[in-house]
Tab-separated table of C-alpha atoms and ligand atoms in Angstrom:
chain	number	residue	atom	x	y	z
A	108	MET	CA	5.411	-18.360	-6.507
A	109	SER	CA	7.399	-16.539	-8.958
A	110	ILE	CA	10.503	-15.137	-7.351
A	111	PHE	CA	12.253	-12.073	-8.911
A	112	ASP	CA	15.287	-10.149	-7.615
A	113	VAL	CA	13.594	-7.306	-6.972
A	114	ALA	CA	16.397	-5.675	-4.763
A	115	VAL	CA	19.667	-8.260	-3.921
A	116	TRP	CA	22.807	-8.594	-2.965
A	117	LYS	CA	24.988	-10.253	-5.706
A	118	GLU	CA	28.797	-10.600	-5.883
A	119	GLY	CA	29.524	-7.520	-4.254
A	120	LYS	CA	26.760	-5.518	-6.197
A	121	VAL	CA	23.085	-4.278	-5.956
A	122	ARG	CA	21.104	-6.062	-8.515
A	123	MET	CA	17.797	-5.222	-9.463
A	124	MET	CA	15.152	-6.255	-12.063
A	125	ASP	CA	14.308	-3.048	-14.297
A	126	GLN	CA	10.776	-2.825	-13.939
A	127	ARG	CA	10.537	-0.207	-16.236
A	128	ALA	CA	11.272	-3.099	-19.201
A	129	LEU	CA	8.279	-5.019	-17.772
A	130	PRO	CA	5.893	-6.589	-19.299
A	131	HIS	CA	8.296	-6.859	-22.333
A	132	GLU	CA	11.391	-8.043	-21.132
A	133	GLU	CA	13.450	-9.506	-17.924
A	134	ILE	CA	16.342	-7.051	-17.785
A	135	TYR	CA	18.507	-7.169	-14.487
A	136	LEU	CA	21.085	-4.076	-13.662
A	137	GLU	CA	23.503	-3.990	-11.352
A	138	PHE	CA	24.537	-0.997	-9.149
A	139	THR	CA	28.005	-0.216	-7.182
A	140	SER	CA	27.086	3.060	-5.236
A	141	ALA	CA	24.691	4.927	-3.232
A	142	GLN	CA	24.369	7.611	-5.979
A	143	GLU	CA	23.698	5.010	-8.517
A	144	VAL	CA	21.000	3.022	-6.320
A	145	ALA	CA	19.377	6.438	-5.463
A	146	GLN	CA	18.856	7.230	-9.263
A	147	ALA	CA	17.667	3.828	-9.735
A	148	ILE	CA	15.154	4.448	-7.197
A	149	ARG	CA	14.403	8.047	-8.514
A	150	SER	CA	13.957	6.694	-12.015
A	151	MET	CA	11.615	3.678	-11.071
A	152	VAL	CA	13.982	0.800	-11.785
A	153	VAL	CA	12.608	-0.311	-8.558
A	154	ARG	CA	9.351	1.110	-7.054
A	155	GLY	CA	7.093	-0.286	-4.296
A	156	ALA	CA	7.669	1.013	-0.718
A	157	PRO	CA	9.128	-1.749	0.894
A	158	ALA	CA	11.292	-2.713	-2.176
A	159	ILE	CA	12.431	0.879	-2.298
A	160	GLY	CA	13.718	0.319	1.500
A	161	CYS	CA	15.402	-2.781	0.707
A	162	ALA	CA	17.097	-1.061	-1.903
A	163	ALA	CA	18.388	1.729	0.135
A	164	ALA	CA	19.653	-0.457	2.423
A	165	PHE	CA	21.715	-2.184	-0.257
A	166	GLY	CA	22.489	0.937	-1.592
A	167	MET	CA	24.152	1.795	1.654
A	168	ALA	CA	25.762	-1.769	2.185
A	169	VAL	CA	27.460	-1.028	-1.628
A	170	GLU	CA	28.722	2.377	-0.634
A	171	ALA	CA	30.400	1.302	2.436
A	172	PHE	CA	32.124	-1.485	0.454
A	173	ARG	CA	33.246	1.337	-2.285
A	174	LEU	CA	34.510	3.555	0.232
A	175	ALA	CA	36.556	0.640	2.128
A	176	ALA	CA	38.082	-0.316	-1.308
A	177	GLN	CA	39.547	3.307	-1.134
A	178	GLY	CA	40.975	2.980	1.987
A	179	ARG	CA	38.997	2.780	5.378
A	180	PRO	CA	37.463	6.271	6.037
A	181	ASP	CA	38.578	8.090	9.365
A	182	SER	CA	34.868	8.871	10.029
A	183	TRP	CA	32.215	6.234	8.742
A	184	PRO	CA	29.336	8.422	9.250
A	185	LEU	CA	30.967	11.644	7.375
A	186	ALA	CA	32.324	9.327	4.504
A	187	MET	CA	28.664	7.708	4.405
A	188	ALA	CA	26.678	11.197	4.465
A	189	GLU	CA	26.425	12.209	1.040
A	190	GLY	CA	25.378	8.648	-0.448
A	191	ILE	CA	22.751	8.335	2.314
A	192	ALA	CA	21.500	12.033	1.218
A	193	HIS	CA	21.121	10.680	-2.302
A	194	LEU	CA	19.595	7.864	-1.362
A	195	ARG	CA	17.026	9.444	1.155
A	196	GLU	CA	15.906	12.497	-1.367
A	197	SER	CA	15.328	10.119	-4.122
A	198	ARG	CA	11.584	9.364	-3.447
A	199	PRO	CA	9.720	11.324	-0.696
A	200	THR	CA	6.398	9.330	0.013
A	201	ALA	CA	7.259	5.837	0.729
A	202	ILE	CA	8.723	5.950	4.866
A	203	ASN	CA	10.042	2.657	4.245
A	204	LEU	CA	13.110	4.100	2.365
A	205	ALA	CA	13.989	6.685	5.551
A	206	TRP	CA	13.161	3.525	7.770
A	207	ALA	CA	15.447	1.112	6.258
A	208	ILE	CA	18.327	4.119	6.360
A	209	GLU	CA	17.759	4.983	9.954
A	210	ARG	CA	17.685	1.238	10.949
A	211	LEU	CA	21.092	0.904	9.260
A	212	ARG	CA	22.640	4.337	10.391
A	213	PRO	CA	23.612	3.346	14.005
A	214	LEU	CA	25.632	0.419	12.614
A	215	LEU	CA	28.008	3.358	11.370
A	216	GLU	CA	29.458	3.697	14.741
A	217	GLY	CA	30.684	1.595	17.323
A	218	GLY	CA	32.448	-1.705	16.956
A	219	ASP	CA	35.225	-2.479	14.746
A	220	PRO	CA	35.538	0.141	11.893
A	221	ASP	CA	36.725	-2.449	9.416
A	222	GLN	CA	33.558	-4.197	9.864
A	223	VAL	CA	31.100	-1.698	8.742
A	224	PRO	CA	30.546	-2.669	5.210
A	225	GLU	CA	29.735	-6.344	6.277
A	226	ARG	CA	27.632	-5.042	9.199
A	227	LEU	CA	25.635	-2.661	6.573
A	228	LEU	CA	25.010	-5.962	4.487
A	229	ARG	CA	23.913	-8.454	6.999
A	230	GLU	CA	21.333	-6.076	8.018
A	231	ALA	CA	20.216	-5.166	4.751
A	232	GLU	CA	19.970	-9.091	4.070
A	233	ALA	CA	18.053	-9.193	7.217
A	234	ILE	CA	15.624	-6.485	6.086
A	235	ARG	CA	14.870	-8.559	2.769
A	236	GLN	CA	14.283	-11.443	4.704
A	237	GLU	CA	12.245	-9.890	7.151
A	238	ASP	CA	9.729	-8.459	4.258
A	239	ILE	CA	9.235	-11.472	2.651
A	240	ALA	CA	8.320	-13.082	6.039
A	241	SER	CA	6.335	-10.022	7.168
A	242	CYS	CA	4.573	-10.516	3.239
A	243	ARG	CA	3.648	-14.098	3.992
A	244	ALA	CA	1.972	-13.193	7.493
A	245	MET	CA	0.037	-10.330	6.062
A	246	GLY	CA	-1.113	-12.822	3.369
A	247	ARG	CA	-2.342	-15.043	6.124
A	248	LEU	CA	-3.907	-12.517	8.201
A	249	GLY	CA	-5.581	-11.030	5.415
A	250	ALA	CA	-6.861	-13.917	3.918
A	251	ASP	CA	-8.295	-14.889	7.266
A	252	ILE	CA	-10.482	-11.874	7.128
A	253	LEU	CA	-11.846	-12.429	3.883
A	254	PRO	CA	-15.250	-14.152	3.077
A	255	LEU	CA	-13.658	-17.244	1.586
A	256	SER	CA	-15.277	-20.623	1.187
A	257	ALA	CA	-14.160	-23.468	-1.010
A	258	ASN	CA	-17.559	-23.594	-2.715
A	259	ARG	CA	-18.040	-19.861	-3.993
A	260	SER	CA	-15.797	-17.416	-5.758
A	261	ILE	CA	-14.392	-14.068	-4.551
A	262	SER	CA	-13.781	-11.305	-6.692
A	263	LEU	CA	-11.141	-8.948	-5.343
A	264	LEU	CA	-9.943	-5.119	-6.989
A	265	THR	CA	-6.589	-4.015	-6.693
A	266	HIS	CA	-5.015	-0.974	-7.515
A	267	CYS	CA	-1.323	0.011	-8.453
A	268	ASN	CA	1.067	-3.068	-8.041
A	269	ALA	CA	1.790	-3.836	-4.158
A	270	GLY	CA	2.891	-7.340	-5.077
A	271	ALA	CA	5.974	-9.280	-5.233
A	272	LEU	CA	7.421	-6.744	-7.415
A	273	ALA	CA	6.770	-3.845	-4.777
A	274	THR	CA	8.323	-5.858	-1.772
A	275	ALA	CA	11.295	-8.372	-1.502
A	276	GLY	CA	8.749	-10.811	-2.536
A	277	TYR	CA	5.344	-12.090	-2.289
A	278	GLY	CA	3.603	-8.964	-1.838
A	279	THR	CA	1.594	-7.096	0.413
A	280	ALA	CA	-1.951	-6.744	-1.077
A	281	LEU	CA	-1.119	-9.447	-3.756
A	282	GLY	CA	0.276	-11.694	-0.697
A	283	VAL	CA	-3.297	-11.409	0.635
A	284	ILE	CA	-4.738	-12.649	-3.074
A	285	ARG	CA	-1.742	-14.845	-3.344
A	286	ALA	CA	-3.086	-16.778	0.414
A	287	ALA	CA	-6.532	-16.547	-0.638
A	288	THR	CA	-5.770	-18.393	-4.021
A	289	GLN	CA	-3.779	-21.153	-2.076
A	290	ARG	CA	-6.768	-21.724	0.587
A	291	PHE	CA	-9.723	-21.539	-2.106
A	292	ALA	CA	-8.843	-21.959	-5.963
A	293	GLN	CA	-11.565	-19.124	-7.106
A	294	VAL	CA	-10.160	-15.884	-6.775
A	295	LYS	CA	-10.846	-13.410	-9.480
A	296	VAL	CA	-9.081	-10.147	-9.569
A	297	TYR	CA	-9.443	-7.053	-11.206
A	298	ALA	CA	-6.336	-4.858	-11.614
A	299	SER	CA	-6.678	-1.293	-12.187
A	300	GLU	CA	-4.372	-0.062	-14.856
A	301	THR	CA	-3.181	2.664	-12.757
A	302	ARG	CA	-2.700	5.465	-14.783
A	303	PRO	CA	-0.038	7.207	-15.549
A	304	TYR	CA	2.695	5.223	-14.800
A	305	LEU	CA	0.601	2.046	-15.536
A	306	GLN	CA	2.002	-0.154	-12.358
A	307	GLY	CA	-1.535	-2.042	-12.645
A	308	ALA	CA	-1.402	-2.718	-16.179
A	309	ARG	CA	2.374	-3.438	-16.648
A	310	LEU	CA	3.255	-4.943	-13.500
A	311	THR	CA	0.590	-6.603	-11.220
A	312	ALA	CA	-1.514	-8.201	-14.474
A	313	TRP	CA	2.193	-9.301	-15.337
A	314	GLU	CA	3.087	-11.001	-11.791
A	315	LEU	CA	-0.290	-12.205	-11.243
A	316	LEU	CA	-0.676	-13.925	-14.765
A	317	LYS	CA	3.040	-15.703	-14.058
A	318	ASP	CA	1.230	-17.420	-10.858
A	319	GLY	CA	-1.723	-18.431	-12.825
A	320	ILE	CA	-4.145	-16.091	-11.035
A	321	ASP	CA	-7.633	-15.115	-12.566
A	322	THR	CA	-7.033	-11.442	-13.860
A	323	THR	CA	-8.913	-9.166	-15.417
A	324	LEU	CA	-7.514	-5.388	-15.946
A	325	ILE	CA	-9.739	-2.307	-15.936
A	326	THR	CA	-9.210	1.299	-16.554
A	327	ASP	CA	-9.133	3.024	-13.428
A	328	ASN	CA	-12.424	4.918	-14.401
A	329	MET	CA	-14.176	1.265	-14.824
A	330	ALA	CA	-14.175	1.049	-11.063
A	331	GLY	CA	-16.970	2.792	-10.178
A	332	HIS	CA	-19.186	0.656	-12.931
A	333	LEU	CA	-17.963	-2.502	-11.380
A	334	ILE	CA	-18.298	-1.991	-7.743
A	335	SER	CA	-21.675	-0.341	-8.287
A	336	ARG	CA	-22.662	-3.728	-10.193
A	337	GLY	CA	-21.780	-5.817	-6.903
A	338	MET	CA	-18.896	-7.578	-9.362
A	339	VAL	CA	-16.149	-6.539	-6.685
A	340	GLU	CA	-16.403	-7.639	-2.925
A	341	ALA	CA	-13.353	-6.248	-1.625
A	342	VAL	CA	-10.911	-3.560	-2.608
A	343	VAL	CA	-7.255	-4.660	-1.205
A	344	VAL	CA	-4.470	-2.241	-1.649
A	345	GLY	CA	-1.025	-1.276	-0.353
A	346	ALA	CA	0.216	1.695	1.436
A	347	ASP	CA	3.615	3.918	0.849
A	348	ARG	CA	3.061	5.276	4.398
A	349	VAL	CA	0.710	4.998	7.044
A	350	ALA	CA	0.326	8.026	9.665
A	351	ALA	CA	0.017	7.760	13.382
A	352	ASN	CA	-3.826	8.125	13.323
A	353	GLY	CA	-4.276	5.276	10.297
A	354	ASP	CA	-4.668	7.550	7.349
A	355	ALA	CA	-2.883	6.016	4.691
A	356	ALA	CA	-1.114	7.303	1.597
A	357	ASN	CA	-1.127	4.934	-1.302
A	358	LYS	CA	-0.813	5.262	-5.316
A	359	ILE	CA	-3.061	8.112	-6.830
A	360	GLY	CA	-6.244	6.707	-6.945
A	361	THR	CA	-6.730	4.796	-4.040
A	362	TYR	CA	-8.566	7.372	-2.373
A	363	PRO	CA	-11.426	7.304	-4.586
A	364	LEU	CA	-11.621	3.768	-4.477
A	365	SER	CA	-12.261	4.289	-0.584
A	366	VAL	CA	-15.059	6.224	-1.171
A	367	LEU	CA	-16.866	3.863	-3.654
A	368	ALA	CA	-16.609	0.958	-1.543
A	369	GLN	CA	-18.076	2.822	1.815
A	370	ARG	CA	-21.036	3.659	-0.516
A	371	HIS	CA	-21.024	0.368	-1.746
A	372	ARG	CA	-20.874	-1.519	1.618
A	373	ILE	CA	-17.648	-3.449	0.552
A	374	PRO	CA	-14.643	-3.827	2.593
A	375	PHE	CA	-11.613	-1.697	1.905
A	376	LEU	CA	-8.251	-3.212	3.321
A	377	VAL	CA	-4.988	-1.502	3.472
A	378	VAL	CA	-2.202	-4.149	3.671
A	379	CYS	CA	1.378	-3.040	4.893
A	380	PRO	CA	4.622	-3.826	7.293
A	381	LEU	CA	4.773	-1.946	10.654
A	382	SER	CA	7.858	-0.359	8.579
A	383	THR	CA	5.228	1.585	6.621
A	384	ILE	CA	3.525	3.061	9.545
A	385	ASP	CA	5.208	6.325	10.913
A	386	LEU	CA	4.323	7.247	14.142
A	387	ALA	CA	5.846	10.536	13.594
A	388	THR	CA	3.505	11.755	11.212
A	389	THR	CA	0.521	12.624	13.170
A	390	THR	CA	-2.173	12.475	10.236
A	391	GLY	CA	-2.512	12.210	6.514
A	392	ALA	CA	-2.343	15.663	5.912
A	393	ASP	CA	1.477	15.595	6.997
A	394	ILE	CA	2.496	12.857	4.577
A	395	PRO	CA	4.666	14.523	1.652
A	396	ILE	CA	3.001	13.749	-1.804
A	397	GLU	CA	5.668	13.321	-4.701
A	398	GLU	CA	4.726	15.010	-8.018
A	399	ARG	CA	6.411	13.673	-10.771
A	400	PRO	CA	7.244	14.694	-14.466
A	401	ALA	CA	4.474	16.159	-16.633
A	402	GLU	CA	5.615	13.965	-19.563
A	403	GLU	CA	3.671	11.105	-17.619
A	404	VAL	CA	0.628	12.441	-18.041
A	405	THR	CA	1.058	14.377	-21.408
A	406	HIS	CA	2.436	11.159	-22.847
A	407	CYS	CA	1.307	7.752	-23.762
A	408	LEU	CA	3.970	5.088	-25.112
A	409	GLY	CA	6.333	7.933	-26.071
A	410	ARG	CA	4.023	9.662	-28.058
A	411	ARG	CA	2.114	12.914	-27.191
A	412	THR	CA	-1.684	12.603	-26.118
A	413	ALA	CA	-2.058	16.012	-24.654
A	414	ALA	CA	-2.650	19.359	-26.146
A	415	GLN	CA	0.358	21.490	-26.199
A	416	GLY	CA	0.964	24.006	-23.992
A	417	VAL	CA	-1.540	22.506	-21.252
A	418	GLN	CA	-0.682	22.544	-17.480
A	419	VAL	CA	-0.280	19.283	-15.848
A	420	PHE	CA	-0.563	18.514	-12.545
A	421	ASN	CA	0.799	14.954	-11.180
A	422	PRO	CA	0.356	13.689	-7.867
A	423	ALA	CA	2.010	10.513	-7.361
A	424	PHE	CA	-0.412	9.530	-4.202
A	425	ASP	CA	-3.194	10.302	-2.606
A	426	VAL	CA	-4.422	10.020	1.306
A	427	THR	CA	-7.207	7.541	2.223
A	428	PRO	CA	-8.333	8.555	5.724
A	429	ALA	CA	-8.428	5.947	8.541
A	430	GLU	CA	-12.307	6.187	8.638
A	431	LEU	CA	-12.698	4.680	5.185
A	432	ILE	CA	-10.473	1.875	6.345
A	433	THR	CA	-12.198	-1.632	7.174
A	434	ALA	CA	-8.983	-3.039	8.097
A	435	LEU	CA	-5.369	-2.249	8.123
A	436	VAL	CA	-3.605	-5.499	7.540
A	437	THR	CA	-0.137	-6.071	9.295
A	438	GLU	CA	2.373	-8.772	9.559
A	439	ARG	CA	1.576	-8.508	13.569
A	440	ALA	CA	-2.142	-8.174	13.537
A	441	VAL	CA	-5.106	-6.953	11.592
A	442	VAL	CA	-6.565	-3.340	13.113
A	443	HIS	CA	-10.295	-3.121	12.417
A	444	ALA	CA	-11.278	0.618	11.770
A	445	PRO	CA	-7.901	1.943	12.605
A	446	ASN	CA	-7.615	4.872	14.779
A	447	THR	CA	-4.611	6.270	16.801
A	448	GLU	CA	-4.847	4.090	19.899
A	449	LYS	CA	-5.004	0.834	17.820
A	450	VAL	CA	-2.065	2.091	15.624
A	451	ALA	CA	0.024	2.910	18.547
A	452	ALA	CA	-0.806	-0.585	19.977
A	453	LEU	CA	0.491	-2.228	17.169
A	454	PHE	CA	3.947	-1.363	18.504
A	455	HIS	CA	3.809	-2.209	21.922
A	456	GLY	CA	6.421	-4.205	23.005
A	457	LEU	CA	8.719	-3.777	20.370
A	458	PRO	CA	12.227	-2.660	20.548
A	459	GLY	CA	12.301	1.079	21.055
A	460	HIS	CA	8.792	1.015	21.772
A	461	PRO	CA	6.932	1.108	25.456
A	462	GLY	CA	5.578	-1.711	26.580
A	463	ARG	CA	1.937	-1.979	27.557
B	271	LIG	O1	4.989	4.630	-7.251
B	271	LIG	P1	5.243	3.587	-6.996
B	271	LIG	O2	4.728	2.557	-8.051
B	271	LIG	O3	6.227	3.330	-6.334
B	271	LIG	O4	4.092	3.316	-6.193
B	271	LIG	C1	3.713	1.903	-5.374
B	271	LIG	C2	2.233	1.893	-4.498
B	271	LIG	O5	1.971	2.888	-4.521
B	271	LIG	C3	2.096	0.651	-3.817
B	271	LIG	O6	0.848	0.440	-3.646
B	271	LIG	C4	2.750	0.706	-2.287
B	271	LIG	O7	3.992	1.038	-2.197
B	271	LIG	C5	2.720	-0.482	-1.433
B	271	LIG	S1	3.730	-1.168	-2.383
B	271	LIG	C6	3.895	-3.097	-1.100
């Protein structure tokens, strides 16, 4: 499997592949403060919910090392407040960002204050390693529920990029696809191009082809045609935030795919780690939806394609209601027909959550 440094620690800096340059170039950039990492997240150097969670965690660590180099602050929480605010505000929808920050925040207090930067770095690295392990577990569990067999092929549709590039490695939706290809060779993937930012065309196609996976690119408006012709046996996507009732926010264009899947009675799988589930968000209606610059819609490849003066609405995500989700695949378990009770049960017995 191809390995990319999506967000890693290297020689005292945060190193990230610049995903804006793909599929043309593999460029790596290095960052030395929380503010720089926040800007990298905002400008899509790194994107994808678990990947931006990792980036934010390393962003906190690098900020602490930067501050320590100027003389250890009297109060770590105060000194870190500005950097944390920049990271937190960088993108609003994917909950992994806030989740990672809140996981590191308690380490700013208690224990030896001189050890804070090291403590943050250890925890950031733990988040990265856990994410890779979670992706592999989701891959196995997701592949278990696909109708795979050695003597027939299966065709799957995925949207946006929920792959190695969107996580610490291996991917969520693409992790399921990878696991399926490892069990049975004949997996055909349709990747929708994902207008306006083209994560499907630029990133999913790139990383699947690198792994030698049979991948066919379609434009987003072709999905209905393919599904109605029986050319897709399941839709497999990731998520940016899953609400307590199982509603799932993912890349704009995901919701219509769930409607198509229901209409044509094919499974619609949402694959995400527990770090993407936000029990504090009651339903999908409470999930903040990022709006992105108009130029993403009015321009294509740097050239204006829209009539001058037209108004633009550019929401980056939509919400698929839980009732349209066949199964939510997490690293802990697969939840069929998710609802509030079943989503809550996923957390039973975990630290900070009541036991059964
Ligand atoms: O705007 P992006 O590229 O960050 O959106 C990414 C997605 O919508 C992914 O599907 C989601 O983050 C899941 S990544 C495993």
